[in-house]
């Protein structure tokens, strides 16, 4: 293969180098399209961690953001509404608050202005794409009323104008959310939208070829996902738009809602609709700290969540207060039945902030060691002694392998929803792409290498309308990964202290060592080469049906 001026110029087995060309030896390697991250949350992080590490080391060439109805634009008008938006990123995605407030310029109002600011201020090593979020649109138009009521006809018209601005500027589509409740246990503003609002917004999407309606539904907490999919599917069908819903449940505990969701998935396919279910090939896990984690809220335990959201002085008082401890035991015993917070053998005491310990044993072991009979009391005792930044690891849920393999091969599915860029103190989703190629392809042989690569590349490029990417073909953009299948791994999570904390110091996030790729090219420019990040930032801001030259940041 020959690459010239950022594109694939020739493909063949007998190409000869010409003077001045660099030759890459790919003997015994796979040469594939660059990998696409279909569900990321780097929206804030690129402003203070623009290297997006470790994505280049894992062959990633495109990152799609603005998911879950959380986007950086439009910017709400009032300080309170803007703080709501920052709080949402902080609570749900563990995007640190101080950098969001003080390192992001917020010098935009509309999504098109946000894009111009990104191009002006941020250089990135991968191509960057983003949805526009339903939540900031509602907050911009309705202010605090966005949390409590349906929109008026006039407000809906204003929302449509904001959405049209975003889609015309190259946003991937509109992202909405029917899963999450905020730290005050309020349903997010998108859940207040009625059918009239959704129909008007989807009519705007229908006018923009290649744009997608994404909706996050609940197959995890309140189990309302099938009803939401049916409702959103009806509106999307009427509007004639492509819909991505997250997603057909792949975890064993979700079996009770899977049947109906699977029926809807098959119904949509039989009707020839462009409705695609999202999924991830790695089971969710959680690394819990007690300074900023939404794990307790998402497992139906508001008492422990209140403690997590408090200051350390307030935490200390709660953790030693008999009345709080009593309410915490009750909440613990009434968390969602599928939650591993019920099972002290599934919780490992991983790290201590104070060094008090013990670490490396399960909460069940600590119950025996401490002499405390209830798991909630034992964890409270351990947190009080070890500090808010101490870490507990919660076991992953068991996957339904048959469902997962079916989705990997299903033409109406969108995979690799890694959540990379979010939850920096909970886990590192970056690198999950390589796990598909090692576990499913190399180690277990349940997928061919061609199937695995297609799930991560061409299939996603076709869905998102990234027509210049996702295949090795003359004339296409040279987003390319070169790797030896026996050399790569999804490396273990490790802490690095590189996030500004707003107080003159640094705090940590989880990342991974390089897979490594032999070579990653983005728009023909090496971003990972000779075992290291190159320090080059050739990523463009891309959107549906748009080629590489939307906004070249330079190499």
C-alpha positions as a Python dict, from the first residue, in 0.01 Angstrom:
ca = {
    (1, 'X'): (0, 0, 0),
    (2, 'X'): (121, 351, -79),
    (3, 'X'): (2, 657, 116),
    (4, 'X'): (32, 1002, -37),
    (5, 'X'): (-104, 1334, 86),
    (6, 'X'): (-311, 1168, 358),
    (7, 'X'): (-487, 920, 131),
    (8, 'X'): (-439, 567, 5),
    (9, 'X'): (-278, 608, -335),
    (10, 'X'): (-204, 247, -438),
    (11, 'X'): (-266, -107, -314),
    (12, 'X'): (-65, -403, -436),
    (13, 'X'): (181, -680, -356),
    (14, 'X'): (459, -559, -582),
    (15, 'X'): (487, -188, -502),
    (16, 'X'): (839, -50, -506),
    (17, 'X'): (954, 241, -290),
    (18, 'X'): (1064, 558, -460),
    (19, 'X'): (1331, 796, -338),
    (20, 'X'): (1228, 980, -22),
    (21, 'X'): (952, 739, 76),
    (22, 'X'): (953, 572, 414),
    (23, 'X'): (893, 196, 402),
    (24, 'X'): (705, 25, 685),
    (25, 'X'): (775, -346, 722),
    (26, 'X'): (435, -509, 787),
    (27, 'X'): (553, -869, 754),
    (28, 'X'): (327, -1104, 956),
    (29, 'X'): (110, -806, 1053),
    (30, 'X'): (-252, -711, 996),
    (31, 'X'): (-294, -390, 799),
    (32, 'X'): (-647, -267, 866),
    (33, 'X'): (-856, 47, 860),
    (34, 'X'): (-811, 256, 1173),
    (35, 'X'): (-1041, 167, 1460),
    (36, 'X'): (-1349, 377, 1537),
    (37, 'X'): (-1462, 444, 1894),
    (38, 'X'): (-1840, 464, 1858),
    (39, 'X'): (-1926, 594, 2206),
    (40, 'X'): (-1676, 819, 2385),
    (41, 'X'): (-1690, 1109, 2630),
    (42, 'X'): (-1375, 1305, 2549),
    (43, 'X'): (-1584, 1623, 2510),
    (44, 'X'): (-1423, 1789, 2811),
    (45, 'X'): (-1099, 1592, 2833),
    (46, 'X'): (-956, 1707, 2499),
    (47, 'X'): (-924, 2058, 2647),
    (48, 'X'): (-672, 1943, 2911),
    (49, 'X'): (-558, 1599, 2783),
    (50, 'X'): (-551, 1655, 2405),
    (51, 'X'): (-327, 1356, 2339),
    (52, 'X'): (-634, 1137, 2416),
    (53, 'X'): (-390, 878, 2546),
    (54, 'X'): (-391, 580, 2508),
    (55, 'X'): (-613, 581, 2193),
    (56, 'X'): (-329, 612, 1936),
    (57, 'X'): (-150, 314, 2097),
    (58, 'X'): (-463, 106, 2034),
    (59, 'X'): (-502, 193, 1667),
    (60, 'X'): (-790, 435, 1717),
    (61, 'X'): (-828, 693, 1442),
    (62, 'X'): (-1181, 829, 1504),
    (63, 'X'): (-1364, 909, 1829),
    (64, 'X'): (-1740, 981, 1843),
    (65, 'X'): (-1853, 1198, 2134),
    (66, 'X'): (-2154, 1397, 2256),
    (67, 'X'): (-2327, 1076, 2357),
    (68, 'X'): (-2594, 1013, 2623),
    (69, 'X'): (-2750, 1359, 2552),
    (70, 'X'): (-2439, 1521, 2708),
    (71, 'X'): (-2263, 1766, 2477),
    (72, 'X'): (-2061, 2084, 2517),
    (73, 'X'): (-2303, 2289, 2307),
    (74, 'X'): (-2525, 2474, 2289),
    (75, 'X'): (-2409, 2656, 2603),
    (76, 'X'): (-2698, 2736, 2840),
    (77, 'X'): (-2757, 3106, 2898),
    (78, 'X'): (-2744, 3144, 3276),
    (79, 'X'): (-2473, 3052, 3526),
    (80, 'X'): (-2710, 2808, 3698),
    (81, 'X'): (-2795, 2632, 3374),
    (82, 'X'): (-2428, 2614, 3273),
    (83, 'X'): (-2343, 2468, 3612),
    (84, 'X'): (-2617, 2209, 3556),
    (85, 'X'): (-2440, 2103, 3239),
    (86, 'X'): (-2102, 2079, 3412),
    (87, 'X'): (-2262, 1889, 3703),
    (88, 'X'): (-2411, 1639, 3457),
    (89, 'X'): (-2072, 1572, 3298),
    (90, 'X'): (-1914, 1548, 3644),
    (91, 'X'): (-2175, 1320, 3803),
    (92, 'X'): (-2250, 1083, 3517),
    (93, 'X'): (-1919, 1069, 3334),
    (94, 'X'): (-1671, 1158, 3611),
    (95, 'X'): (-1539, 1450, 3404),
    (96, 'X'): (-1357, 1666, 3663),
    (97, 'X'): (-1544, 1985, 3751),
    (98, 'X'): (-1259, 2234, 3796),
    (99, 'X'): (-1098, 2178, 3455),
    (100, 'X'): (-1445, 2194, 3297),
    (101, 'X'): (-1510, 2531, 3464),
    (102, 'X'): (-1168, 2691, 3428),
    (103, 'X'): (-982, 2532, 3136),
    (104, 'X'): (-1267, 2512, 2885),
    (105, 'X'): (-1315, 2861, 2732),
    (106, 'X'): (-1693, 2833, 2684),
    (107, 'X'): (-1657, 3097, 2411),
    (108, 'X'): (-1952, 2967, 2211),
    (109, 'X'): (-2329, 2959, 2222),
    (110, 'X'): (-2438, 2732, 1937),
    (111, 'X'): (-2292, 2398, 1831),
    (112, 'X'): (-2151, 2551, 1512),
    (113, 'X'): (-1964, 2807, 1725),
    (114, 'X'): (-1839, 2525, 1950),
    (115, 'X'): (-1699, 2348, 1646),
    (116, 'X'): (-1514, 2663, 1538),
    (117, 'X'): (-1369, 2700, 1888),
    (118, 'X'): (-1253, 2336, 1886),
    (119, 'X'): (-1080, 2387, 1553),
    (120, 'X'): (-921, 2710, 1675),
    (121, 'X'): (-801, 2592, 2016),
    (122, 'X'): (-762, 2212, 2025),
    (123, 'X'): (-530, 1980, 1835),
    (124, 'X'): (-608, 1611, 1862),
    (125, 'X'): (-435, 1291, 1743),
    (126, 'X'): (-759, 1123, 1624),
    (127, 'X'): (-1052, 1241, 1418),
    (128, 'X'): (-1315, 1390, 1646),
    (129, 'X'): (-1691, 1367, 1587),
    (130, 'X'): (-1977, 1464, 1816),
    (131, 'X'): (-2352, 1449, 1856),
    (132, 'X'): (-2543, 1749, 1985),
    (133, 'X'): (-2710, 1671, 2317),
    (134, 'X'): (-3081, 1702, 2385),
    (135, 'X'): (-3009, 1818, 2741),
    (136, 'X'): (-2808, 2134, 2662),
    (137, 'X'): (-3060, 2219, 2390),
    (138, 'X'): (-3343, 2206, 2646),
    (139, 'X'): (-3143, 2395, 2910),
    (140, 'X'): (-3057, 2668, 2659),
    (141, 'X'): (-3419, 2720, 2555),
    (142, 'X'): (-3608, 2647, 2878),
    (143, 'X'): (-3366, 2711, 3163),
    (144, 'X'): (-3465, 2539, 3487),
    (145, 'X'): (-3807, 2457, 3346),
    (146, 'X'): (-3629, 2197, 3131),
    (147, 'X'): (-3622, 1971, 3437),
    (148, 'X'): (-3993, 1981, 3511),
    (149, 'X'): (-4222, 2016, 3208),
    (150, 'X'): (-4291, 1966, 2842),
    (151, 'X'): (-4193, 2243, 2602),
    (152, 'X'): (-4429, 2489, 2440),
    (153, 'X'): (-4462, 2512, 2061),
    (154, 'X'): (-4246, 2825, 2060),
    (155, 'X'): (-3977, 2655, 2270),
    (156, 'X'): (-3981, 2352, 2043),
    (157, 'X'): (-3923, 2579, 1744),
    (158, 'X'): (-3619, 2731, 1917),
    (159, 'X'): (-3486, 2381, 1987),
    (160, 'X'): (-3531, 2288, 1621),
    (161, 'X'): (-3330, 2593, 1515),
    (162, 'X'): (-3045, 2495, 1748),
    (163, 'X'): (-3051, 2138, 1620),
    (164, 'X'): (-3055, 2255, 1258),
    (165, 'X'): (-2751, 2474, 1329),
    (166, 'X'): (-2563, 2175, 1471),
    (167, 'X'): (-2649, 1932, 1194),
    (168, 'X'): (-2568, 2185, 923),
    (169, 'X'): (-2226, 2232, 1088),
    (170, 'X'): (-2152, 1858, 1088),
    (171, 'X'): (-2285, 1715, 1416),
    (172, 'X'): (-2343, 1339, 1399),
    (173, 'X'): (-2706, 1381, 1501),
    (174, 'X'): (-2914, 1431, 1814),
    (175, 'X'): (-2846, 1232, 2130),
    (176, 'X'): (-3118, 1187, 2392),
    (177, 'X'): (-3135, 1008, 2729),
    (178, 'X'): (-3414, 810, 2898),
    (179, 'X'): (-3191, 628, 3146),
    (180, 'X'): (-3037, 862, 3398),
    (181, 'X'): (-3144, 1056, 3706),
    (182, 'X'): (-2911, 1325, 3843),
    (183, 'X'): (-2746, 1347, 4185),
    (184, 'X'): (-3068, 1498, 4324),
    (185, 'X'): (-3260, 1198, 4185),
    (186, 'X'): (-3426, 1411, 3916),
    (187, 'X'): (-3497, 1257, 3576),
    (188, 'X'): (-3278, 1434, 3322),
    (189, 'X'): (-3446, 1710, 3117),
    (190, 'X'): (-3469, 1496, 2802),
    (191, 'X'): (-3714, 1271, 2987),
    (192, 'X'): (-3962, 1560, 3008),
    (193, 'X'): (-3989, 1583, 2627),
    (194, 'X'): (-4327, 1483, 2487),
    (195, 'X'): (-4398, 1324, 2150),
    (196, 'X'): (-4457, 1662, 1985),
    (197, 'X'): (-4107, 1775, 2081),
    (198, 'X'): (-3945, 1455, 1962),
    (199, 'X'): (-4138, 1455, 1636),
    (200, 'X'): (-4034, 1813, 1560),
    (201, 'X'): (-3668, 1743, 1640),
    (202, 'X'): (-3665, 1423, 1435),
    (203, 'X'): (-3820, 1609, 1141),
    (204, 'X'): (-3511, 1832, 1151),
    (205, 'X'): (-3285, 1524, 1151),
    (206, 'X'): (-3473, 1391, 848),
    (207, 'X'): (-3365, 1696, 649),
    (208, 'X'): (-2995, 1617, 704),
    (209, 'X'): (-2874, 1316, 512),
    (210, 'X'): (-2658, 1089, 723),
    (211, 'X'): (-2765, 1230, 1062),
    (212, 'X'): (-2865, 989, 1340),
    (213, 'X'): (-3105, 995, 1634),
    (214, 'X'): (-2941, 830, 1933),
    (215, 'X'): (-3138, 744, 2247),
    (216, 'X'): (-3006, 589, 2567),
    (217, 'X'): (-3270, 368, 2729),
    (218, 'X'): (-3296, 187, 3061),
    (219, 'X'): (-3222, -184, 3060),
    (220, 'X'): (-3029, -148, 3384),
    (221, 'X'): (-3212, 30, 3667),
    (222, 'X'): (-3585, 82, 3627),
    (223, 'X'): (-3604, -158, 3332),
    (224, 'X'): (-3821, 73, 3120),
    (225, 'X'): (-3607, 18, 2810),
    (226, 'X'): (-3854, -183, 2598),
    (227, 'X'): (-4129, 79, 2641),
    (228, 'X'): (-3886, 358, 2555),
    (229, 'X'): (-3757, 175, 2246),
    (230, 'X'): (-4109, 114, 2125),
    (231, 'X'): (-4205, 479, 2173),
    (232, 'X'): (-3889, 624, 2018),
    (233, 'X'): (-3904, 371, 1735),
    (234, 'X'): (-4258, 475, 1648),
    (235, 'X'): (-4161, 842, 1630),
    (236, 'X'): (-3841, 770, 1436),
    (237, 'X'): (-4035, 556, 1189),
    (238, 'X'): (-4287, 835, 1133),
    (239, 'X'): (-4006, 1084, 1076),
    (240, 'X'): (-3807, 847, 855),
    (241, 'X'): (-3478, 884, 1043),
    (242, 'X'): (-3201, 646, 1142),
    (243, 'X'): (-3209, 552, 1511),
    (244, 'X'): (-2940, 408, 1736),
    (245, 'X'): (-3063, 277, 2069),
    (246, 'X'): (-2855, 146, 2353),
    (247, 'X'): (-2912, -131, 2346),
    (248, 'X'): (-3014, -494, 2325),
    (249, 'X'): (-2916, -628, 2670),
    (250, 'X'): (-2619, -866, 2675),
    (251, 'X'): (-2587, -932, 3049),
    (252, 'X'): (-2743, -1236, 3212),
    (253, 'X'): (-2933, -1038, 3476),
    (254, 'X'): (-3112, -848, 3196),
    (255, 'X'): (-3285, -1160, 3066),
    (256, 'X'): (-3626, -1044, 3190),
    (257, 'X'): (-3624, -740, 2959),
    (258, 'X'): (-3420, -894, 2678),
    (259, 'X'): (-3701, -1093, 2516),
    (260, 'X'): (-3919, -794, 2435),
    (261, 'X'): (-3623, -581, 2328),
    (262, 'X'): (-3504, -862, 2101),
    (263, 'X'): (-3854, -885, 1950),
    (264, 'X'): (-3847, -511, 1877),
    (265, 'X'): (-3500, -543, 1725),
    (266, 'X'): (-3618, -818, 1490),
    (267, 'X'): (-3939, -630, 1411),
    (268, 'X'): (-3746, -319, 1312),
    (269, 'X'): (-3520, -528, 1086),
    (270, 'X'): (-3815, -705, 922),
    (271, 'X'): (-3970, -367, 845),
    (272, 'X'): (-3646, -257, 678),
    (273, 'X'): (-3592, 28, 926),
    (274, 'X'): (-3251, 182, 990),
    (275, 'X'): (-3273, 114, 1361),
    (276, 'X'): (-2955, -15, 1521),
    (277, 'X'): (-2897, -145, 1871),
    (278, 'X'): (-2580, -46, 2052),
    (279, 'X'): (-2377, -280, 2271),
    (280, 'X'): (-2031, -337, 2411),
    (281, 'X'): (-1828, -657, 2404),
    (282, 'X'): (-1682, -594, 2752),
    (283, 'X'): (-1905, -638, 3056),
    (284, 'X'): (-1935, -322, 3269),
    (285, 'X'): (-1729, -313, 3582),
    (286, 'X'): (-1673, -41, 3838),
    (287, 'X'): (-1377, 89, 4029),
    (288, 'X'): (-1547, 276, 4312),
    (289, 'X'): (-1399, 560, 4506),
    (290, 'X'): (-1590, 753, 4769),
    (291, 'X'): (-1523, 1106, 4651),
    (292, 'X'): (-1704, 1100, 4316),
    (293, 'X'): (-1883, 787, 4203),
    (294, 'X'): (-2235, 736, 4074),
    (295, 'X'): (-2225, 360, 4131),
    (296, 'X'): (-2448, 370, 4436),
    (297, 'X'): (-2706, 589, 4263),
    (298, 'X'): (-2713, 360, 3963),
    (299, 'X'): (-2761, 62, 4191),
    (300, 'X'): (-3056, 214, 4377),
    (301, 'X'): (-2876, 310, 4700),
    (302, 'X'): (-2943, 682, 4764),
    (303, 'X'): (-2812, 678, 5123),
    (304, 'X'): (-2460, 573, 5028),
    (305, 'X'): (-2475, 806, 4726),
    (306, 'X'): (-2553, 1101, 4955),
    (307, 'X'): (-2240, 1017, 5153),
    (308, 'X'): (-2028, 999, 4836),
    (309, 'X'): (-2154, 1342, 4724),
    (310, 'X'): (-2073, 1507, 5060),
    (311, 'X'): (-1754, 1680, 5177),
    (312, 'X'): (-1503, 1476, 5378),
    (313, 'X'): (-1610, 1633, 5708),
    (314, 'X'): (-1971, 1545, 5627),
    (315, 'X'): (-1868, 1196, 5519),
    (316, 'X'): (-1680, 1138, 5844),
    (317, 'X'): (-1981, 1243, 6045),
    (318, 'X'): (-2214, 1016, 5849),
    (319, 'X'): (-1984, 713, 5858),
    (320, 'X'): (-1968, 727, 6239),
    (321, 'X'): (-2331, 828, 6303),
    (322, 'X'): (-2549, 540, 6431),
    (323, 'X'): (-2858, 689, 6269),
    (324, 'X'): (-2690, 715, 5926),
    (325, 'X'): (-2542, 368, 5964),
    (326, 'X'): (-2889, 231, 6036),
    (327, 'X'): (-3039, 395, 5726),
    (328, 'X'): (-2738, 280, 5522),
    (329, 'X'): (-2799, -82, 5621),
    (330, 'X'): (-3161, -54, 5511),
    (331, 'X'): (-3063, 103, 5180),
    (332, 'X'): (-2795, -163, 5127),
    (333, 'X'): (-3048, -440, 5172),
    (334, 'X'): (-3286, -275, 4924),
    (335, 'X'): (-3056, -196, 4632),
    (336, 'X'): (-3146, -341, 4294),
    (337, 'X'): (-3161, -718, 4313),
    (338, 'X'): (-2909, -764, 4031),
    (339, 'X'): (-2650, -538, 4196),
    (340, 'X'): (-2323, -690, 4314),
    (341, 'X'): (-2331, -438, 4596),
    (342, 'X'): (-2542, -705, 4764),
    (343, 'X'): (-2254, -948, 4754),
    (344, 'X'): (-1953, -869, 4975),
    (345, 'X'): (-1754, -1143, 4799),
    (346, 'X'): (-1783, -937, 4476),
    (347, 'X'): (-1625, -624, 4629),
    (348, 'X'): (-1245, -613, 4654),
    (349, 'X'): (-1075, -353, 4873),
    (350, 'X'): (-814, -242, 4620),
    (351, 'X'): (-638, 77, 4740),
    (352, 'X'): (-615, 286, 5057),
    (353, 'X'): (-568, 663, 5051),
    (354, 'X'): (-436, 678, 5408),
    (355, 'X'): (-243, 352, 5400),
    (356, 'X'): (-444, 217, 5692),
    (357, 'X'): (-572, -87, 5501),
    (358, 'X'): (-622, -368, 5473),
    (359, 'X'): (-623, -402, 5093),
    (360, 'X'): (-623, -698, 4857),
    (361, 'X'): (-908, -879, 5029),
    (362, 'X'): (-1282, -883, 4972),
    (363, 'X'): (-1540, -702, 5180),
    (364, 'X'): (-1654, -1047, 5295),
    (365, 'X'): (-1303, -1109, 5432),
    (366, 'X'): (-1307, -770, 5604),
    (367, 'X'): (-1639, -849, 5770),
    (368, 'X'): (-1471, -1146, 5935),
    (369, 'X'): (-1158, -950, 6020),
    (370, 'X'): (-1343, -649, 6162),
    (371, 'X'): (-1608, -843, 6349),
    (372, 'X'): (-1882, -626, 6196),
    (373, 'X'): (-2175, -835, 6081),
    (374, 'X'): (-2334, -619, 5809),
    (375, 'X'): (-2156, -538, 5478),
    (376, 'X'): (-2266, -172, 5496),
    (377, 'X'): (-2118, -132, 5846),
    (378, 'X'): (-1795, -301, 5740),
    (379, 'X'): (-1754, -83, 5430),
    (380, 'X'): (-1833, 232, 5632),
    (381, 'X'): (-1566, 136, 5883),
    (382, 'X'): (-1311, 72, 5606),
    (383, 'X'): (-1386, 399, 5423),
    (384, 'X'): (-1368, 601, 5746),
    (385, 'X'): (-1022, 459, 5819),
    (386, 'X'): (-888, 467, 5462),
    (387, 'X'): (-1024, 790, 5312),
    (388, 'X'): (-1252, 908, 5032),
    (389, 'X'): (-1000, 841, 4755),
    (390, 'X'): (-970, 478, 4854),
    (391, 'X'): (-1076, 231, 4588),
    (392, 'X'): (-1304, -71, 4585),
    (393, 'X'): (-1345, -287, 4276),
    (394, 'X'): (-1685, -436, 4193),
    (395, 'X'): (-1696, -759, 3995),
    (396, 'X'): (-1818, -748, 3635),
    (397, 'X'): (-2159, -887, 3547),
    (398, 'X'): (-2175, -1214, 3354),
    (399, 'X'): (-2234, -1180, 2980),
    (400, 'X'): (-2475, -1385, 2772),
    (401, 'X'): (-2226, -1503, 2511),
    (402, 'X'): (-2490, -1621, 2261),
    (403, 'X'): (-2662, -1281, 2260),
    (404, 'X'): (-2330, -1101, 2231),
    (405, 'X'): (-2204, -1313, 1942),
    (406, 'X'): (-2536, -1263, 1765),
    (407, 'X'): (-2496, -885, 1793),
    (408, 'X'): (-2136, -894, 1674),
    (409, 'X'): (-2260, -1051, 1351),
    (410, 'X'): (-2592, -866, 1326),
    (411, 'X'): (-2601, -608, 1043),
    (412, 'X'): (-2826, -379, 1254),
    (413, 'X'): (-2593, -330, 1547),
    (414, 'X'): (-2337, -72, 1657),
    (415, 'X'): (-2057, -212, 1872),
    (416, 'X'): (-1754, -92, 2068),
    (417, 'X'): (-1947, 140, 2302),
    (418, 'X'): (-1641, 172, 2524),
    (419, 'X'): (-1726, 493, 2716),
    (420, 'X'): (-1359, 592, 2684),
    (421, 'X'): (-1287, 944, 2804),
    (422, 'X'): (-1540, 910, 3085),
    (423, 'X'): (-1518, 763, 3435),
    (424, 'X'): (-1147, 839, 3465),
    (425, 'X'): (-1144, 735, 3831),
    (426, 'X'): (-1366, 432, 3774),
    (427, 'X'): (-1219, 250, 3473),
    (428, 'X'): (-1045, 305, 3140),
    (429, 'X'): (-1261, 207, 2843),
    (430, 'X'): (-983, 291, 2599),
    (431, 'X'): (-825, -32, 2479),
    (432, 'X'): (-1144, -237, 2489),
    (433, 'X'): (-1131, -245, 2108),
    (434, 'X'): (-818, -461, 2118),
    (435, 'X'): (-986, -702, 2362),
    (436, 'X'): (-1227, -792, 2082),
    (437, 'X'): (-934, -892, 1862),
    (438, 'X'): (-750, -1084, 2131),
    (439, 'X'): (-1024, -1258, 2331),
    (440, 'X'): (-1284, -1319, 2058),
    (441, 'X'): (-1053, -1362, 1758),
    (442, 'X'): (-708, -1479, 1865),
    (443, 'X'): (-765, -1659, 2194),
    (444, 'X'): (-1110, -1818, 2158),
    (445, 'X'): (-1157, -1818, 1781),
    (446, 'X'): (-1528, -1739, 1798),
    (447, 'X'): (-1483, -1461, 1540),
    (448, 'X'): (-1256, -1448, 1236),
    (449, 'X'): (-1005, -1166, 1215),
    (450, 'X'): (-1206, -1023, 926),
    (451, 'X'): (-1524, -1020, 1136),
    (452, 'X'): (-1350, -861, 1433),
    (453, 'X'): (-1188, -587, 1229),
    (454, 'X'): (-1513, -514, 1043),
    (455, 'X'): (-1701, -465, 1373),
    (456, 'X'): (-1447, -198, 1472),
    (457, 'X'): (-1404, -27, 1135),
    (458, 'X'): (-1612, -54, 819),
    (459, 'X'): (-1937, -141, 991),
    (460, 'X'): (-1916, 167, 1212),
    (461, 'X'): (-1796, 396, 934),
    (462, 'X'): (-2092, 292, 718),
    (463, 'X'): (-2341, 347, 999),
    (464, 'X'): (-2211, 691, 1094),
    (465, 'X'): (-2176, 808, 735),
    (466, 'X'): (-1796, 836, 751),
    (467, 'X'): (-1767, 742, 387),
    (468, 'X'): (-1399, 826, 347),
    (469, 'X'): (-1301, 588, 627),
    (470, 'X'): (-1343, 232, 746),
    (471, 'X'): (-1205, 46, 442),
    (472, 'X'): (-869, -2, 272),
    (473, 'X'): (-940, 136, -72),
    (474, 'X'): (-760, 363, -316),
    (475, 'X'): (-872, 722, -267),
    (476, 'X'): (-991, 673, 92),
    (477, 'X'): (-838, 862, 382),
    (478, 'X'): (-527, 690, 519),
    (479, 'X'): (-660, 607, 867),
    (480, 'X'): (-470, 283, 915),
    (481, 'X'): (-363, 45, 1193),
    (482, 'X'): (-74, -199, 1158),
    (483, 'X'): (-35, -465, 1426),
    (484, 'X'): (78, -819, 1494),
    (485, 'X'): (-205, -1015, 1651),
    (486, 'X'): (31, -1205, 1880),
    (487, 'X'): (185, -881, 2015),
    (488, 'X'): (-122, -684, 2122),
    (489, 'X'): (-316, -698, 2447),
    (490, 'X'): (-559, -481, 2635),
    (491, 'X'): (-307, -390, 2902),
    (492, 'X'): (-403, -369, 3271),
    (493, 'X'): (-545, -43, 3406),
    (494, 'X'): (-291, 183, 3572),
    (495, 'X'): (-311, 518, 3749),
    (496, 'X'): (-146, 828, 3613),
    (497, 'X'): (-154, 1164, 3789),
    (498, 'X'): (-193, 1405, 3499),
    (499, 'X'): (-529, 1578, 3555),
    (500, 'X'): (-521, 1932, 3695),
    (501, 'X'): (-724, 1947, 4016),
    (502, 'X'): (-796, 2322, 4019),
    (503, 'X'): (-589, 2374, 4334),
    (504, 'X'): (-239, 2377, 4190),
    (505, 'X'): (-194, 2001, 4199),
    (506, 'X'): (-274, 1692, 3998),
    (507, 'X'): (-523, 1415, 4044),
    (508, 'X'): (-534, 1075, 3878),
    (509, 'X'): (-714, 889, 3607),
    (510, 'X'): (-692, 530, 3486),
    (511, 'X'): (-520, 453, 3159),
    (512, 'X'): (-334, 163, 2997),
    (513, 'X'): (11, 97, 2856),
    (514, 'X'): (30, 64, 2477),
    (515, 'X'): (-129, -243, 2313),
    (516, 'X'): (96, -177, 2112),
    (517, 'X'): (27, -110, 1748),
    (518, 'X'): (324, -129, 1514),
    (519, 'X'): (187, 186, 1350),
    (520, 'X'): (-122, 407, 1366),
    (521, 'X'): (-184, 656, 1085),
    (522, 'X'): (-445, 931, 1104),
    (523, 'X'): (-499, 1116, 778),
    (524, 'X'): (-170, 965, 666),
    (525, 'X'): (27, 1097, 965),
    (526, 'X'): (183, 860, 1221),
    (527, 'X'): (36, 907, 1569),
    (528, 'X'): (181, 589, 1722),
    (529, 'X'): (511, 469, 1579),
    (530, 'X'): (815, 275, 1700),
    (531, 'X'): (642, 190, 2027),
    (532, 'X'): (549, 545, 2129),
    (533, 'X'): (306, 827, 2078),
    (534, 'X'): (456, 1056, 1816),
    (535, 'X'): (330, 1385, 1957),
    (536, 'X'): (160, 1467, 1628),
    (537, 'X'): (-199, 1587, 1611),
    (538, 'X'): (-342, 1533, 1261),
    (539, 'X'): (-703, 1471, 1367),
    (540, 'X'): (-987, 1650, 1193),
    (541, 'X'): (-1333, 1734, 1322),
    (542, 'X'): (-1552, 1508, 1110),
    (543, 'X'): (-1920, 1441, 1058),
    (544, 'X'): (-2158, 1242, 839),
    (545, 'X'): (-2073, 1237, 469),
    (546, 'X'): (-1781, 1468, 533),
    (547, 'X'): (-1434, 1384, 415),
    (548, 'X'): (-1103, 1449, 583),
    (549, 'X'): (-1076, 1820, 510),
    (550, 'X'): (-1345, 1958, 738),
    (551, 'X'): (-1095, 2121, 967),
    (552, 'X'): (-735, 2016, 937),
    (553, 'X'): (-543, 2074, 1258),
    (554, 'X'): (-211, 1995, 1096),
    (555, 'X'): (50, 1730, 1167),
}
